[in-house]
Short mmCIF file of C-alpha atoms in Angstrom, two decimals:
data_model
loop_
_atom_site.label_atom_id
_atom_site.label_comp_id
_atom_site.label_asym_id
_atom_site.label_seq_id
_atom_site.Cartn_x
_atom_site.Cartn_y
_atom_site.Cartn_z
CA UNK A 980 9.21 9.05 25.53
CA UNK A 981 6.59 10.41 27.89
CA UNK A 982 5.48 14.02 27.44
CA UNK A 983 6.57 15.06 30.93
CA UNK A 984 9.95 13.42 30.45
CA UNK A 985 10.31 15.24 27.12
CA UNK A 986 9.54 18.53 28.81
CA UNK A 987 12.24 17.95 31.39
CA UNK A 988 14.79 17.09 28.69
CA UNK A 989 13.89 19.72 26.10
CA UNK A 990 17.01 21.70 26.85
CA UNK A 991 19.07 18.62 26.01
CA UNK A 992 17.00 17.98 22.88
CA UNK A 993 17.52 21.47 21.53
CA UNK A 994 21.22 21.27 22.30
CA UNK A 995 21.88 17.90 20.70
CA UNK A 996 19.36 17.86 17.85
CA UNK A 997 21.54 20.01 15.60
CA UNK A 998 25.10 18.99 16.43
CA UNK A 999 25.48 17.20 13.11
CA UNK A 1000 24.65 20.36 11.18
CA UNK A 1001 27.43 22.69 12.18
CA UNK A 1002 27.56 25.82 10.05
CA UNK A 1003 24.89 25.09 7.45
CA UNK A 1004 24.21 28.49 5.98
CA UNK A 1005 20.57 28.22 6.97
CA UNK A 1006 18.42 31.31 6.69
CA UNK A 1007 18.02 33.73 9.57
CA UNK A 1008 14.56 32.64 10.62
CA UNK A 1009 13.40 30.91 13.80
CA UNK A 1010 11.80 27.50 14.21
CA UNK A 1011 9.62 27.54 17.34
CA UNK A 1012 8.82 24.35 19.24
CA UNK A 1013 6.07 24.86 21.86
CA UNK A 1014 5.15 22.35 24.54
CA UNK A 1015 2.75 22.44 27.48
CA UNK A 1016 1.99 19.16 29.20
CA UNK A 1017 -1.72 19.66 29.82
CA UNK A 1018 -4.51 22.08 30.69
CA UNK A 1019 -3.33 25.46 31.90
CA UNK A 1020 0.32 24.69 31.15
CA UNK A 1021 -0.48 24.04 27.49
CA UNK A 1022 -2.60 27.20 27.24
CA UNK A 1023 0.20 29.30 28.79
CA UNK A 1024 2.84 27.83 26.47
CA UNK A 1025 0.84 28.65 23.34
CA UNK A 1026 -0.17 32.07 24.67
CA UNK A 1027 3.52 32.81 25.21
CA UNK A 1028 4.25 31.62 21.67
CA UNK A 1029 1.71 34.12 20.37
CA UNK A 1030 3.17 36.97 22.42
CA UNK A 1031 6.71 36.18 21.28
CA UNK A 1032 5.50 35.77 17.69
CA UNK A 1033 3.81 39.19 17.70
CA UNK A 1034 6.99 40.74 19.07
CA UNK A 1035 9.14 39.07 16.43
CA UNK A 1036 6.80 40.22 13.65
CA UNK A 1037 6.94 43.79 14.93
CA UNK A 1038 10.69 43.65 14.40
CA UNK A 1039 10.34 41.86 11.05
CA UNK A 1040 11.91 38.62 12.33
CA UNK A 1041 10.54 35.58 10.48
CA UNK A 1042 9.53 32.53 12.47
CA UNK A 1043 7.76 29.21 11.88
CA UNK A 1044 5.78 27.28 14.45
CA UNK A 1045 5.95 23.50 14.74
CA UNK A 1046 2.31 23.27 13.57
CA UNK A 1047 3.02 25.22 10.38
CA UNK A 1048 6.24 23.33 9.80
CA UNK A 1049 4.47 19.97 9.99
CA UNK A 1050 1.97 21.21 7.41
CA UNK A 1051 4.77 22.31 5.14
CA UNK A 1052 7.00 19.27 5.43
CA UNK A 1053 4.54 16.39 5.74
CA UNK A 1054 6.82 14.20 3.63
CA UNK A 1055 7.20 10.47 3.71
CA UNK A 1056 10.36 10.62 5.82
CA UNK A 1057 8.41 12.40 8.56
CA UNK A 1058 5.36 10.14 8.36
CA UNK A 1059 6.49 7.82 11.12
CA UNK A 1060 6.99 10.62 13.64
CA UNK A 1061 4.07 12.91 12.91
CA UNK A 1062 1.30 12.25 15.38
CA UNK A 1063 3.62 10.46 17.81
CA UNK A 1064 5.93 11.71 20.51
CA UNK A 1065 8.29 14.35 19.20
CA UNK A 1066 11.98 13.42 19.18
CA UNK A 1067 15.35 14.92 18.39
CA UNK A 1068 15.44 13.80 14.77
CA UNK A 1069 12.01 15.23 14.07
CA UNK A 1070 12.93 18.64 15.50
CA UNK A 1071 16.13 18.68 13.48
CA UNK A 1072 14.36 17.65 10.27
CA UNK A 1073 11.67 20.29 10.70
CA UNK A 1074 14.20 23.03 11.35
CA UNK A 1075 16.26 21.90 8.35
CA UNK A 1076 13.30 21.70 5.98
CA UNK A 1077 12.10 25.19 6.86
CA UNK A 1078 15.62 26.58 6.52
CA UNK A 1079 15.74 27.93 10.06
CA UNK A 1080 19.03 29.01 11.57
CA UNK A 1081 17.59 29.41 15.06
CA UNK A 1082 15.61 26.95 17.18
CA UNK A 1083 13.43 28.22 20.02
CA UNK A 1084 11.94 25.93 22.65
CA UNK A 1085 8.99 27.14 24.74
CA UNK A 1086 8.15 24.77 27.57
CA UNK A 1087 5.48 25.03 30.25
CA UNK A 1088 4.68 22.14 32.57
CA UNK A 1089 2.72 21.48 35.74
CA UNK A 1090 4.09 20.44 39.12
CA UNK A 1091 2.23 17.99 41.37
CA UNK A 1092 1.13 20.88 43.61
CA UNK A 1093 -0.52 22.67 40.66
CA UNK A 1094 2.16 25.32 40.13
CA UNK A 1095 3.46 25.90 36.62
CA UNK A 1096 7.02 26.44 35.39
CA UNK A 1097 7.90 28.20 32.14
CA UNK A 1098 11.22 28.22 30.26
CA UNK A 1099 12.35 29.54 26.89
CA UNK A 1100 15.63 28.73 25.18
CA UNK A 1101 17.04 29.74 21.78
CA UNK A 1102 19.99 28.16 19.98
CA UNK A 1103 21.93 29.48 16.99
CA UNK A 1104 22.65 26.60 14.57
CA UNK A 1105 24.74 28.71 12.22
CA UNK A 1106 27.93 28.23 14.21
CA UNK A 1107 30.32 25.26 14.39
CA UNK A 1108 28.37 24.04 17.40
CA UNK A 1109 24.84 25.16 18.36
CA UNK A 1110 25.22 28.14 20.66
CA UNK A 1111 22.70 29.17 23.28
CA UNK A 1112 21.85 32.83 22.83
CA UNK A 1113 18.71 33.09 24.98
CA UNK A 1114 17.61 31.42 28.19
CA UNK A 1115 14.76 32.86 30.23
CA UNK A 1116 12.55 31.14 32.81
CA UNK A 1117 9.87 31.86 35.35
CA UNK A 1118 9.90 30.14 38.76
CA UNK A 1119 6.99 27.83 39.63
CA UNK A 1120 3.84 29.83 40.29
CA UNK A 1121 0.08 29.54 39.92
CA UNK A 1122 -1.49 29.57 36.47
CA UNK A 1123 -2.90 33.09 36.71
CA UNK A 1124 0.44 34.59 37.65
CA UNK A 1125 2.26 32.58 34.99
CA UNK A 1126 -0.14 33.91 32.37
CA UNK A 1127 0.28 37.49 33.60
CA UNK A 1128 4.05 37.14 33.44
CA UNK A 1129 3.97 35.90 29.84
CA UNK A 1130 3.90 39.35 28.25
CA UNK A 1131 6.91 40.67 30.13
CA UNK A 1132 8.76 37.41 29.49
CA UNK A 1133 7.96 37.65 25.78
CA UNK A 1134 9.21 41.24 25.62
CA UNK A 1135 12.44 40.26 27.34
CA UNK A 1136 13.05 37.42 24.86
CA UNK A 1137 12.33 39.57 21.81
CA UNK A 1138 14.65 42.31 23.04
CA UNK A 1139 17.42 39.78 23.66
CA UNK A 1140 17.01 38.32 20.17
CA UNK A 1141 16.87 41.63 18.30
CA UNK A 1142 20.66 42.24 18.10
CA UNK A 1143 21.12 38.88 16.34
CA UNK A 1144 19.09 40.00 13.32
CA UNK A 1145 20.00 42.65 10.74
CA UNK A 1146 17.93 45.80 10.65
CA UNK A 1147 15.69 44.76 7.76
CA UNK A 1148 12.41 45.95 9.16
CA UNK A 1149 10.76 46.96 5.91
CA UNK A 1150 7.24 46.56 4.65
CA UNK A 1151 6.80 42.96 3.47
CA UNK A 1152 4.28 40.16 2.98
CA UNK A 1153 3.97 37.16 5.26
CA UNK A 1154 1.80 34.07 4.96
CA UNK A 1155 1.31 30.84 3.03
CA UNK A 1156 0.06 29.62 -0.33
CA UNK A 1157 -1.04 26.00 -0.75
CA UNK A 1158 -1.76 23.90 -3.81
CA UNK A 1159 -3.05 20.33 -3.94
CA UNK A 1160 -4.16 17.97 -6.67
CA UNK A 1161 -5.91 14.73 -5.72
CA UNK A 1162 -7.25 12.00 -7.95
CA UNK A 1163 -8.47 8.68 -6.64
CA UNK A 1164 -10.39 5.83 -8.25
CA UNK A 1165 -11.46 2.74 -6.36
CA UNK A 1166 -13.36 -0.21 -7.75
CA UNK A 1167 -14.37 -3.71 -6.70
CA UNK A 1168 -15.80 -6.43 -8.89
CA UNK A 1169 -17.02 -9.83 -7.80
CA UNK A 1170 -17.78 -12.84 -9.96
CA UNK A 1171 -18.89 -16.43 -9.68
CA UNK A 1172 -18.93 -19.40 -12.08
CA UNK A 1173 -20.56 -22.80 -11.81
CA UNK A 1174 -18.12 -25.57 -12.58
CA UNK A 1175 -20.30 -28.68 -12.56
CA UNK A 1176 -20.88 -31.43 -10.02
CA UNK A 1177 -19.22 -34.64 -8.90
CA UNK A 1178 -19.67 -37.29 -6.23
CA UNK A 1179 -20.04 -35.56 -2.92
CA UNK A 1180 -20.98 -32.30 -4.63
CA UNK A 1181 -24.32 -33.11 -6.31
CA UNK A 1182 -25.61 -29.54 -6.27
CA UNK A 1183 -22.68 -28.28 -8.31
CA UNK A 1184 -19.63 -26.29 -7.31
CA UNK A 1185 -18.92 -22.58 -7.80
CA UNK A 1186 -15.68 -20.68 -8.29
CA UNK A 1187 -15.64 -17.09 -6.94
CA UNK A 1188 -13.39 -14.08 -7.35
CA UNK A 1189 -13.08 -10.52 -6.01
CA UNK A 1190 -11.03 -7.98 -7.96
CA UNK A 1191 -10.14 -4.61 -6.37
CA UNK A 1192 -8.17 -1.68 -7.78
CA UNK A 1193 -6.92 1.62 -6.41
CA UNK A 1194 -5.43 4.27 -8.68
CA UNK A 1195 -4.44 7.59 -7.11
CA UNK A 1196 -2.31 10.69 -7.68
CA UNK A 1197 -1.53 13.28 -5.02
CA UNK A 1198 0.43 16.45 -5.59
CA UNK A 1199 1.07 18.94 -2.75
CA UNK A 1200 2.85 22.28 -2.77
CA UNK A 1201 3.26 24.59 0.21
CA UNK A 1202 4.71 28.08 -0.08
CA UNK A 1203 5.90 29.87 3.04
CA UNK A 1204 6.79 33.51 2.59
CA UNK A 1205 10.00 34.42 4.42
CA UNK A 1206 11.07 37.57 2.62
CA UNK A 1207 13.29 39.02 5.33
CA UNK A 1208 15.34 35.91 6.03
CA UNK A 1209 15.59 34.84 2.37
CA UNK A 1210 16.12 38.23 0.83
CA UNK A 1211 13.62 40.26 -1.16
CA UNK A 1212 13.34 42.00 -4.52
CA UNK A 1213 10.79 44.51 -3.27
CA UNK A 1214 7.38 44.46 -1.63
CA UNK A 1215 5.72 42.99 -4.72
CA UNK A 1216 8.45 40.34 -5.17
CA UNK A 1217 8.98 38.67 -1.77
CA UNK A 1218 10.94 35.46 -1.37
CA UNK A 1219 9.49 32.19 -0.14
CA UNK A 1220 10.51 28.69 0.80
CA UNK A 1221 8.62 26.20 -1.38
CA UNK A 1222 8.20 22.47 -0.77
CA UNK A 1223 6.67 20.01 -3.23
CA UNK A 1224 5.55 16.45 -2.55
CA UNK A 1225 4.20 13.91 -5.04
CA UNK A 1226 2.61 10.50 -4.40
CA UNK A 1227 1.26 7.91 -6.82
CA UNK A 1228 -0.23 4.51 -6.10
CA UNK A 1229 -1.60 1.78 -8.36
CA UNK A 1230 -2.83 -1.32 -6.56
CA UNK A 1231 -4.51 -4.36 -8.09
CA UNK A 1232 -5.64 -7.34 -6.02
CA UNK A 1233 -7.52 -10.48 -7.00
CA UNK A 1234 -8.75 -12.98 -4.43
CA UNK A 1235 -10.33 -16.20 -5.73
CA UNK A 1236 -11.50 -19.62 -4.70
CA UNK A 1237 -11.21 -22.38 -7.30
CA UNK A 1238 -12.14 -26.06 -7.35
CA UNK A 1239 -9.36 -28.24 -8.77
CA UNK A 1240 -8.86 -31.99 -9.17
CA UNK A 1241 -5.94 -33.40 -7.20
CA UNK A 1242 -6.05 -37.14 -7.88
CA UNK A 1243 -8.49 -39.69 -9.34
CA UNK A 1244 -11.99 -40.75 -8.38
CA UNK A 1245 -12.21 -44.30 -7.11
CA UNK A 1246 -14.04 -46.55 -4.66
CA UNK A 1247 -12.52 -46.11 -1.22
CA UNK A 1248 -10.42 -43.20 -2.42
CA UNK A 1249 -10.68 -39.69 -0.92
CA UNK A 1250 -12.53 -37.10 -2.91
CA UNK A 1251 -9.88 -35.63 -5.25
CA UNK A 1252 -11.73 -32.30 -5.68
CA UNK A 1253 -10.20 -29.58 -3.57
CA UNK A 1254 -11.09 -25.93 -3.13
CA UNK A 1255 -8.02 -23.70 -3.22
CA UNK A 1256 -7.64 -20.04 -2.32
CA UNK A 1257 -5.45 -17.74 -4.35
CA UNK A 1258 -4.41 -14.12 -3.81
CA UNK A 1259 -2.68 -12.08 -6.49
CA UNK A 1260 -1.42 -8.54 -5.95
CA UNK A 1261 0.46 -5.93 -7.94
CA UNK A 1262 1.49 -2.64 -6.31
CA UNK A 1263 3.29 0.34 -7.84
CA UNK A 1264 4.12 3.42 -5.77
CA UNK A 1265 5.98 6.58 -6.68
CA UNK A 1266 7.10 9.17 -4.15
CA UNK A 1267 9.17 12.30 -4.41
CA UNK A 1268 9.77 15.64 -2.73
CA UNK A 1269 11.77 18.75 -3.39
CA UNK A 1270 12.27 22.22 -1.95
CA UNK A 1271 13.51 25.50 -3.33
CA UNK A 1272 13.70 29.23 -2.71
CA UNK A 1273 11.45 31.16 -5.08
CA UNK A 1274 10.27 34.68 -5.83
CA UNK A 1275 6.54 35.32 -5.32
CA UNK A 1276 5.02 37.88 -7.67
CA UNK A 1277 2.18 39.90 -6.19
CA UNK A 1278 0.38 42.26 -8.57
CA UNK A 1279 -2.30 44.50 -7.06
CA UNK A 1280 -4.49 47.09 -8.75
CA UNK A 1281 -4.84 49.69 -6.03
CA UNK A 1282 -7.82 51.23 -7.83
CA UNK A 1283 -10.19 48.27 -7.67
CA UNK A 1284 -8.35 45.90 -5.31
CA UNK A 1285 -7.98 43.09 -7.84
CA UNK A 1286 -4.78 41.07 -7.44
CA UNK A 1287 -2.82 38.16 -8.88
CA UNK A 1288 -0.25 36.02 -7.07
CA UNK A 1289 2.19 33.77 -8.91
CA UNK A 1290 4.97 31.48 -7.70
CA UNK A 1291 7.04 28.69 -9.22
CA UNK A 1292 7.58 25.35 -7.49
CA UNK A 1293 10.33 22.75 -8.07
CA UNK A 1294 9.82 19.48 -9.99
CA UNK A 1295 10.38 16.27 -8.08
CA UNK A 1296 12.47 13.21 -8.83
CA UNK A 1297 10.41 10.19 -7.84
CA UNK A 1298 11.42 6.85 -6.39
CA UNK A 1299 9.45 4.00 -7.97
CA UNK A 1300 8.71 0.87 -5.94
CA UNK A 1301 7.00 -2.19 -7.42
CA UNK A 1302 5.81 -5.38 -5.71
CA UNK A 1303 4.14 -8.48 -7.15
CA UNK A 1304 2.97 -11.61 -5.41
CA UNK A 1305 0.86 -14.70 -6.12
CA UNK A 1306 0.05 -17.31 -3.48
CA UNK A 1307 -0.78 -20.05 -6.00
CA UNK A 1308 0.23 -19.42 -9.62
CA UNK A 1309 -1.83 -21.57 -11.97
CA UNK A 1310 -4.09 -22.86 -9.17
CA UNK A 1311 -2.02 -25.96 -8.54
CA UNK A 1312 -2.59 -28.72 -6.00
CA UNK A 1313 0.83 -28.01 -4.52
CA UNK A 1314 1.02 -24.20 -4.25
CA UNK A 1315 4.35 -22.53 -4.91
CA UNK A 1316 3.98 -18.86 -3.94
CA UNK A 1317 6.05 -16.27 -5.79
CA UNK A 1318 6.89 -12.66 -5.01
CA UNK A 1319 9.19 -9.96 -6.30
CA UNK A 1320 10.01 -6.34 -5.64
CA UNK A 1321 12.12 -3.66 -7.29
CA UNK A 1322 13.04 0.00 -6.85
CA UNK A 1323 14.26 2.63 -9.27
CA UNK A 1324 14.51 6.39 -9.62
CA UNK A 1325 12.68 8.29 -12.31
CA UNK A 1326 13.45 11.55 -14.03
CA UNK A 1327 11.86 14.75 -12.68
CA UNK A 1328 8.19 14.98 -13.53
CA UNK A 1329 7.32 17.39 -16.30
CA UNK A 1330 4.76 19.98 -15.20
CA UNK A 1331 3.88 23.63 -15.59
CA UNK A 1332 5.31 24.11 -12.08
CA UNK A 1333 3.40 27.34 -11.44
CA UNK A 1334 0.75 28.31 -8.94
CA UNK A 1335 -1.41 31.26 -9.91
CA UNK A 1336 -4.29 32.64 -7.86
CA UNK A 1337 -6.35 35.80 -8.11
CA UNK A 1338 -8.96 37.65 -6.14
CA UNK A 1339 -10.12 41.00 -4.90
CA UNK A 1340 -9.05 42.53 -1.61
CA UNK A 1341 -11.56 43.83 0.89
CA UNK A 1342 -11.46 47.66 0.74
CA UNK A 1343 -11.75 47.69 4.55
CA UNK A 1344 -8.73 45.41 4.88
CA UNK A 1345 -6.58 45.92 1.75
CA UNK A 1346 -3.46 44.46 3.35
CA UNK A 1347 -4.99 40.98 3.62
CA UNK A 1348 -5.06 38.73 0.54
CA UNK A 1349 -6.83 35.45 1.24
CA UNK A 1350 -9.03 33.00 -0.59
CA UNK A 1351 -9.75 29.44 -1.62
CA UNK A 1352 -10.40 27.95 -5.04
CA UNK A 1353 -11.55 24.36 -5.66
CA UNK A 1354 -12.18 22.83 -9.09
CA UNK A 1355 -12.87 19.34 -10.42
CA UNK A 1356 -13.78 16.20 -8.51
CA UNK A 1357 -11.84 13.46 -6.78
CA UNK A 1358 -12.36 10.86 -9.53
CA UNK A 1359 -11.16 13.00 -12.43
CA UNK A 1360 -8.89 15.17 -10.34
CA UNK A 1361 -9.62 17.82 -7.73
CA UNK A 1362 -7.44 20.92 -7.56
CA UNK A 1363 -7.46 23.19 -4.53
CA UNK A 1364 -5.59 26.44 -3.99
CA UNK A 1365 -5.64 28.40 -0.75
CA UNK A 1366 -3.75 31.53 0.17
CA UNK A 1367 -3.48 33.82 3.16
CA UNK A 1368 -1.04 36.72 2.91
CA UNK A 1369 -0.80 39.76 5.14
CA UNK A 1370 1.23 42.91 4.51
CA UNK A 1371 3.41 43.58 7.55
CA UNK A 1372 4.06 47.25 8.14
CA UNK A 1373 6.76 48.15 10.65
CA UNK A 1374 5.63 50.26 13.54
CA UNK A 1375 6.77 53.87 13.14
CA UNK A 1376 9.58 54.91 15.42
CA UNK A 1377 8.53 57.06 18.29
CA UNK A 1378 9.74 60.62 18.19
CA UNK A 1379 12.25 61.48 20.93
CA UNK A 1380 10.54 64.86 21.32
#
């Protein structure tokens, strides 16, 4: 699907992408899909996203952009669509995985004469059928005017959305916490062996082999704080949506060339020595993912700014896939290749299932908790934790006097 064609059909995409869901009980947050075909149109679309996002935050309405959602839900089932043209299934999956009840589409595209059109549409997926609750657009105009109109358009959209959300504008934390563990070992060994000589091969023959292995573990956890939409137990105990992905791969391959005798030596007979090629492989993969709603514990010492953040993540049930193949078992003159494959499910992986980070807030910006911690190395196992949380404080109401 071409980008321009997608832009023209986005209203249909947002309408049809969620019909199968019906009333799902998803959380009252917004999944935002932003598209600008190129150049100024793209810049205007993302500028408008930022303006709308700031307005939603000021009213304590949680939202997730497509970029953040892809980071959070980069699971195997999305691997074929990420990096390609977006489609209906992808938008639906992203909205589902982030637990969003509402889907917002922001589209800006260029006309042949250089003018730019902008449209914004919001659908409520929490009803029997997705219901359009917002539709705003700007007529085709030049890029400068379209950019100038973005702020007023954003304000209009935020005001229209406000009645659909409960008045929960309280002080709360927003942001993400990420955890990853990566271990990878690669090796390659080559060998050769002289196997004698025979008529036609006076210098002697050599058998060769190349053996390669890959052994890797990858564990990813992404925590997205959505305290307003998910409920909260207080400022220091916000709620978050947590996704966990695990991948394991063990690959062994052996490629060899071997001289074998296929017949007898004799005058007028063809040389019976033949060089055969053989490839053996054994592959084991394990994949699993899980999501849950968890409480994040944020402990801050207001005297010295030191803080600790803790959150639990769900264990995963993995699917195990195994493949084996051999192009010439036993190095025979008449090769008879073999192959097999199997799949099974394994019990949830045992783990501590906790992310814990600590740091010290900047006295000049005490409402921002951010940092990065990396330990280990890729061969033995590298662990990385990153976090970026900001305390959102509602704007005080203006006095009527």
